[in-house]
Short mmCIF file of C-alpha atoms in Angstrom, two decimals:
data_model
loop_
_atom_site.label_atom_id
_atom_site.label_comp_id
_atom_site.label_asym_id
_atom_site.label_seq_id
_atom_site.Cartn_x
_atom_site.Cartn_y
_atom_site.Cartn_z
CA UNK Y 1 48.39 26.04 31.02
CA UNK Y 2 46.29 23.27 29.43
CA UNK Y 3 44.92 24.16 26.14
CA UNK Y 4 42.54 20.55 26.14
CA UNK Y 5 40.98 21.87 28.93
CA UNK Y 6 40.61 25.63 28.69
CA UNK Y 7 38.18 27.99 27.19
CA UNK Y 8 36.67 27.52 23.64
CA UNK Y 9 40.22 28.75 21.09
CA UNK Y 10 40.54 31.94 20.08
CA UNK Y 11 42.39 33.66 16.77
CA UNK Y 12 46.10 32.30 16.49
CA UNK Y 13 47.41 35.37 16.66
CA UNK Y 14 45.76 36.26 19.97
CA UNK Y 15 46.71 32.55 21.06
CA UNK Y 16 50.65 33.74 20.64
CA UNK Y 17 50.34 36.41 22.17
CA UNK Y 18 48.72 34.96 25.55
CA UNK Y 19 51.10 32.09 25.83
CA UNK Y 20 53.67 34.41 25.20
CA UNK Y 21 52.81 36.15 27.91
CA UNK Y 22 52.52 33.26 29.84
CA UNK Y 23 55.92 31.99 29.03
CA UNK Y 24 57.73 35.20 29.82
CA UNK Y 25 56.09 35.87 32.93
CA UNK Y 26 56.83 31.42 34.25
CA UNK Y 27 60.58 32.03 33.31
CA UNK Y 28 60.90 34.82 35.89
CA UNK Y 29 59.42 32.62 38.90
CA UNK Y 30 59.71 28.82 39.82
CA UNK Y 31 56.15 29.42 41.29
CA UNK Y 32 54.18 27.38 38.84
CA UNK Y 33 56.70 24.87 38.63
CA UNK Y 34 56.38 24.62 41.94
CA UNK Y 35 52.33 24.52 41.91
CA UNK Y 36 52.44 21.76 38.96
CA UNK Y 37 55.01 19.77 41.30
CA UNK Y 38 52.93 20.09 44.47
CA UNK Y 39 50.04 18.72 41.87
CA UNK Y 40 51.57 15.81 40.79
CA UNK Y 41 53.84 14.79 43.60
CA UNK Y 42 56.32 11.93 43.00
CA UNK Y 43 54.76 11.60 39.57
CA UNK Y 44 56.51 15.06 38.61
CA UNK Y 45 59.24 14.70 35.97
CA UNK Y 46 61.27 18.22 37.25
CA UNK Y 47 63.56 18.22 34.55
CA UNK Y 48 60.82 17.89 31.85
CA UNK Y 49 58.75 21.02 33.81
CA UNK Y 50 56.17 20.86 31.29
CA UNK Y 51 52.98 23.22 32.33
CA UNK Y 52 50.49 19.83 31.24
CA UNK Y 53 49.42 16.68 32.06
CA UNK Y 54 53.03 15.07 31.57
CA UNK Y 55 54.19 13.32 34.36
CA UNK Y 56 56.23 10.16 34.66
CA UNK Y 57 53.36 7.78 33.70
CA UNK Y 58 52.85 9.57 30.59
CA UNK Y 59 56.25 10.04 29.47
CA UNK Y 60 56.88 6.12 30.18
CA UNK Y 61 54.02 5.18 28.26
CA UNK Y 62 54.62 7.66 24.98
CA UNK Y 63 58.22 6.15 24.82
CA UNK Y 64 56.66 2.24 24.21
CA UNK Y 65 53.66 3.59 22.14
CA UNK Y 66 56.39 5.63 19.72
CA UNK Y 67 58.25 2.21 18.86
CA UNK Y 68 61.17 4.41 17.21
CA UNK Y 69 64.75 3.45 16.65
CA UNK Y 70 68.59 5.88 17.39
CA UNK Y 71 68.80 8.58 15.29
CA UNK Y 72 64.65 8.96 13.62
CA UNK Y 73 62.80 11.58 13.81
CA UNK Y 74 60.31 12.59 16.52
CA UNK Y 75 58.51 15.76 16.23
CA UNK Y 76 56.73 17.47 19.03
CA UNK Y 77 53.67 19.41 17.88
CA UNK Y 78 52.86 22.11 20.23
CA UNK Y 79 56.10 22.00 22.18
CA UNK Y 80 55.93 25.06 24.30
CA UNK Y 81 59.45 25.35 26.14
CA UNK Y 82 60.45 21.39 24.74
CA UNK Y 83 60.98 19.81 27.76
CA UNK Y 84 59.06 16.61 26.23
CA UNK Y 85 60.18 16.34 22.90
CA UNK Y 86 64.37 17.02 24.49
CA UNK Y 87 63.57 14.87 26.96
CA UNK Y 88 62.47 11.65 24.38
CA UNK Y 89 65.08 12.88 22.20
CA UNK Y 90 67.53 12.33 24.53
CA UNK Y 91 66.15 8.67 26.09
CA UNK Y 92 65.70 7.42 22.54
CA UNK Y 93 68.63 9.03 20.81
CA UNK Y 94 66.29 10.78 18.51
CA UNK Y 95 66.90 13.42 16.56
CA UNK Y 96 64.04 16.19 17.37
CA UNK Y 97 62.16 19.01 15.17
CA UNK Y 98 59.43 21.04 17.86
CA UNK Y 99 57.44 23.95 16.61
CA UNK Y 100 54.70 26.01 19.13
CA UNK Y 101 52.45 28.89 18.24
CA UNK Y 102 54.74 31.33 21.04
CA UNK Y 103 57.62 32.58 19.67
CA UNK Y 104 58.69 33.23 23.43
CA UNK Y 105 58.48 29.17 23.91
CA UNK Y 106 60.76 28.50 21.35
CA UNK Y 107 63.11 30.77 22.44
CA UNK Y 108 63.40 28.62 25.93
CA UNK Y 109 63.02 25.46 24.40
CA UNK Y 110 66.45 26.24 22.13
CA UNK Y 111 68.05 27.57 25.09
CA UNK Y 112 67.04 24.27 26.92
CA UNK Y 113 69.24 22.05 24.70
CA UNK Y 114 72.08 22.04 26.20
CA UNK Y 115 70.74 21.14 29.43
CA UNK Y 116 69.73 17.57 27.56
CA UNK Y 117 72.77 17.65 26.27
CA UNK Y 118 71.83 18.08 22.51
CA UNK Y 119 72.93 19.70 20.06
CA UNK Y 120 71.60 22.21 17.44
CA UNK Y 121 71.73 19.71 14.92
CA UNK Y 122 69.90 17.23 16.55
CA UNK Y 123 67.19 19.31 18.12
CA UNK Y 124 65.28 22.63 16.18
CA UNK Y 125 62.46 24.12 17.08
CA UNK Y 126 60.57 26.94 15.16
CA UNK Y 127 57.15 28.71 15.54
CA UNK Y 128 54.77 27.23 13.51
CA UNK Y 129 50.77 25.94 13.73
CA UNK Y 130 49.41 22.54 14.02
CA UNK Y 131 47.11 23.30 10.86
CA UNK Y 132 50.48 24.91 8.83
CA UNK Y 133 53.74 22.84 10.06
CA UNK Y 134 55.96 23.77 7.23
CA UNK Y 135 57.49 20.29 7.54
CA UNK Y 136 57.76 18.06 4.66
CA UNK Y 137 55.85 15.19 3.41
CA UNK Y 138 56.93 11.96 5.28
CA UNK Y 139 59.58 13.70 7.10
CA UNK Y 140 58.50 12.21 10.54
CA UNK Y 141 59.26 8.73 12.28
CA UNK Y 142 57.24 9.78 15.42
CA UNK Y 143 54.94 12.58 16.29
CA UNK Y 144 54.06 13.73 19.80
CA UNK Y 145 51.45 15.93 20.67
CA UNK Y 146 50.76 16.69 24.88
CA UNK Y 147 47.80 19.00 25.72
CA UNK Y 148 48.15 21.31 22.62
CA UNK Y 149 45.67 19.78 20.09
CA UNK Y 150 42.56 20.95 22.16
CA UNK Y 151 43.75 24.55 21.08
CA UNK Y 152 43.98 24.15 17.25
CA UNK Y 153 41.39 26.01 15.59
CA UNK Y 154 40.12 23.43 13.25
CA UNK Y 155 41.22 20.13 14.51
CA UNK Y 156 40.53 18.11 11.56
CA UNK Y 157 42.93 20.06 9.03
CA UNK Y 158 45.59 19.61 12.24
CA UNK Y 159 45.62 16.03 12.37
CA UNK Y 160 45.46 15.51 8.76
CA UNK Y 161 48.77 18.05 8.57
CA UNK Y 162 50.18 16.24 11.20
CA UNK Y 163 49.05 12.87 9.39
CA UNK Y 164 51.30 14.32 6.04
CA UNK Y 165 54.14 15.10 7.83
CA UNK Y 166 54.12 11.31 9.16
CA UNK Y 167 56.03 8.89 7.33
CA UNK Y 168 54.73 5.22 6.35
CA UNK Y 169 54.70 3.04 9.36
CA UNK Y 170 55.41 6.25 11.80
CA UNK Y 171 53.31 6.61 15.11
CA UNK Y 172 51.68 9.84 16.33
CA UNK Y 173 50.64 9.90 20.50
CA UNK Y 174 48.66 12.26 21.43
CA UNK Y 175 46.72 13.16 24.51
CA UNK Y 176 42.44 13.43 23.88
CA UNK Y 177 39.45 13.78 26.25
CA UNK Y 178 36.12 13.16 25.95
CA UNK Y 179 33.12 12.88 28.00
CA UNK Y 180 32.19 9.58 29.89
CA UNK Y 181 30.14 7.30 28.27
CA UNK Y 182 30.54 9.54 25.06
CA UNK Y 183 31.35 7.90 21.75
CA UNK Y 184 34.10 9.87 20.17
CA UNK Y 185 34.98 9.89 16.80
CA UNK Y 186 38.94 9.35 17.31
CA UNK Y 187 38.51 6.49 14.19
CA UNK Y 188 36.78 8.42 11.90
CA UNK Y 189 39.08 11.57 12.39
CA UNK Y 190 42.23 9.32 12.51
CA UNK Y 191 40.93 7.52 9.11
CA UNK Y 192 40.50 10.42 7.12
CA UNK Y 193 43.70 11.86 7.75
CA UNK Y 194 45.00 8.41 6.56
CA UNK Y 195 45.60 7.33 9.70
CA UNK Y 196 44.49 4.14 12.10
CA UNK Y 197 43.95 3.51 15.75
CA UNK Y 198 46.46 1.44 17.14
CA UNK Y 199 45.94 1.96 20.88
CA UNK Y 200 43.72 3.73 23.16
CA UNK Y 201 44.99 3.45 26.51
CA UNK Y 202 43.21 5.16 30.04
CA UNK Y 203 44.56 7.87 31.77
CA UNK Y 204 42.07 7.85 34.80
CA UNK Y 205 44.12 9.97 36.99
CA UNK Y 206 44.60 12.98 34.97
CA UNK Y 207 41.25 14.57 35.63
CA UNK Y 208 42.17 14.44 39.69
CA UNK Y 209 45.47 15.94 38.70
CA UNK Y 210 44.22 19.30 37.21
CA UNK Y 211 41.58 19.23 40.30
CA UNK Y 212 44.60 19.42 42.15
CA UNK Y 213 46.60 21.86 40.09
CA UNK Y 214 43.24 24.31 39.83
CA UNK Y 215 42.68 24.23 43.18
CA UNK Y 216 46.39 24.96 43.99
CA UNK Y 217 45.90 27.89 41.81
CA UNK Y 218 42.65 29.52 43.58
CA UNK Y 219 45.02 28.84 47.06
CA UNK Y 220 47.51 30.57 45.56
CA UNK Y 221 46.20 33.17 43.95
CA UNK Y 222 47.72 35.76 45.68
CA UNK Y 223 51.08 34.82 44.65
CA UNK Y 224 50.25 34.08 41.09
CA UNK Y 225 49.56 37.85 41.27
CA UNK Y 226 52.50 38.59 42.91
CA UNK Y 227 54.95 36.95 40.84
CA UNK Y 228 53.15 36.98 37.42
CA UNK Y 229 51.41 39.65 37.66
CA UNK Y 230 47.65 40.19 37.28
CA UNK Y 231 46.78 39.99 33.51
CA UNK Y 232 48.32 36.34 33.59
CA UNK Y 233 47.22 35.59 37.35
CA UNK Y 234 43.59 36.30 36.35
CA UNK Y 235 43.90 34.36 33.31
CA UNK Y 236 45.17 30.93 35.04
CA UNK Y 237 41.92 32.05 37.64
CA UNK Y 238 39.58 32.09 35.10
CA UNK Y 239 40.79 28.80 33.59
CA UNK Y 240 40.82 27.25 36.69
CA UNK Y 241 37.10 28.27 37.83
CA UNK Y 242 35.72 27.73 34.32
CA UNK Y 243 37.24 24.09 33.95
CA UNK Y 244 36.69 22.90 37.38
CA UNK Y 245 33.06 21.96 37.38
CA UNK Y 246 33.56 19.92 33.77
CA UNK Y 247 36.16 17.82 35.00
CA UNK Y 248 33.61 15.29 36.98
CA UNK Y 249 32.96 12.87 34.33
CA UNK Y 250 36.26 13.94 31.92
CA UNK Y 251 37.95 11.24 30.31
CA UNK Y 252 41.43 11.19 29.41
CA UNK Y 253 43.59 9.16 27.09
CA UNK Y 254 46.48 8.76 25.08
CA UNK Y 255 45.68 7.87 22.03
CA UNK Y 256 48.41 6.15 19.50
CA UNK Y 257 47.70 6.56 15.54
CA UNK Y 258 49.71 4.61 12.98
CA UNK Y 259 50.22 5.70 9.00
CA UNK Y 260 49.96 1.93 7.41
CA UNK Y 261 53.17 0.92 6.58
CA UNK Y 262 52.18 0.65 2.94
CA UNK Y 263 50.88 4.33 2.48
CA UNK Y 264 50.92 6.18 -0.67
CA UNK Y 265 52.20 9.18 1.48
CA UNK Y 266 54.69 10.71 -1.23
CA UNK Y 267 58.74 10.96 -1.28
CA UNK Y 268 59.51 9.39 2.21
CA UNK Y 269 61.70 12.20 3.63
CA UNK Y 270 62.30 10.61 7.13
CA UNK Y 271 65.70 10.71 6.73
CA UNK Y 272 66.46 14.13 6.24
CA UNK Y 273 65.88 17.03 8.45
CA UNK Y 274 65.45 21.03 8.15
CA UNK Y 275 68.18 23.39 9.28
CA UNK Y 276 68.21 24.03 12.69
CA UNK Y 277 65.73 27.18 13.32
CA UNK Y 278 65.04 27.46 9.41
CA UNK Y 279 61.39 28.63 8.98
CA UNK Y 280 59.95 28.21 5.17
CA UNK Y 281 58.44 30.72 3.89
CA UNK Y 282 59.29 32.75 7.76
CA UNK Y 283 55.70 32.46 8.39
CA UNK Y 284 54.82 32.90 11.64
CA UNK Y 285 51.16 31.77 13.29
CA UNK Y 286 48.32 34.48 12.32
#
């Protein structure tokens, strides 16, 4: 599911518990896998099977726009199962921290490792909120963030965590859309988290993609009840007829913010890195 593009958020604990749901219902059926491949055609990365926008393009283009080096460290915020973050972490020799509101994500994402051939100690992943990472100050050479800021509850105190967890000179990508012709206020926000716009770049063929994807959905909608059941079939239904007529006119970017080089951003503490599944303070999203 695509949190940018769904219904207005709801309560984080209510937000957990649907993508939980969600989660627990894909891993027992390759049938939205399959629907998302169908969707995106050659442009699928099957290994990644990420339930957004990521496809081949994007990945491609998030690995030039992070400029990172072996063995820094790139944090994916909102990872669901971690097939992005693992897979970067991998191409770039990274080492990886991912955090998601679903406990039930995490769980796969951790039991995806070894599939990337990774490590505990170079990939953890913990339930956390964009607005409350528990990460420390500077910690991060790279940030990525794929379809999951749309469903913060307050957006600005997300990007300004995920601005504090950046360290000087680090690079956050992150997917945004906006309406055609709109003016959005990507500088402003990106300024007063301490942050600056270093690239916008088009993606003008992600609105046609979830098009696709929704209508495969409606086609399909007997199987999505099927195989997932009907709580989480009629919740991928009512996505899919409630974002379909806003897509005409969407526009869809990836947008690449830089913390100046010379920031007064505290301790730099990009070089170190939490215990693998260590939570601080064991909160968990409310």
């Amino acid at each position: 599911m695509n949190p940018t593009t769904a219904a207005p958020p709801v309560p984080a604990g209510q937000r957990s518990v649907q993508y939980d749901a969600f989660h627990a219902a894909r891993a027992r059926t390759d049938l939205v896998a399959r629907l998302y491949a169908a969707a995106m055609g050659e442009d699928y990365p099957v290994e990644v099977a990420a339930s957004s926008s990521c496809d081949w393009p994007l990945l491609g283009l998030m690995t030039a726009r992070l400029k990172m080096r072996p063995g820094q460290l790139l944090v994916d915020a909102g990872c669901g199962t971690g097939g992005i973050g693992l897979w970067l972490a991998r191409a770039l020799a990274l080492r990886l921290e991912g955090f998601d509101l679903s406990p039930v994500a995490i769980a796969h994402a951790a039991d995806r490792r070894s599939r990337f051939g990774l490590p505990a100690e170079r990939a953890a992943f913990r339930v956390a909120e964009l607005e409350n990472t528990g990460l420390p100050d500077a910690s991060a050479h790279g940030i990525v963030c794929v379809d999951a800021f749309g469903g913060a509850a307050d957006r600005s105190a997300a990007l300004r965590e995920l601005g504090r967890v950046l360290a000087p000179g680090g690079r956050l990508v992150m997917t945004r859309a906006a309406r055609q012709g709109a003016a959005p206020a990507w500088t402003e926000q990106a300024r007063a988290a301490g942050l600056t716009v270093e690239h916008v770049d088009e993606r003008p063929a992600e609105p046609a993609l979830w098009e696709r994807l929704y209508q495969l959905w409606i086609a399909h909608a007997d199987e999505l009840r099927s195989e997932l059941g009907e709580a989480q079939a009629q919740n991928m239904l009512r996505e899919a007829h409630q974002v379909l007529p806003k897509l005409p006119g969407r526009r869809a970017v990836l947008l690449t913010l830089r913390r100046p080089a010379t920031s007064p951003a505290g301790p730099c503490a990009a070089d170190t890195m939490t215990r693998p599944g260590h939570q601080p303070d064991e909160r968990t999203p409310k």
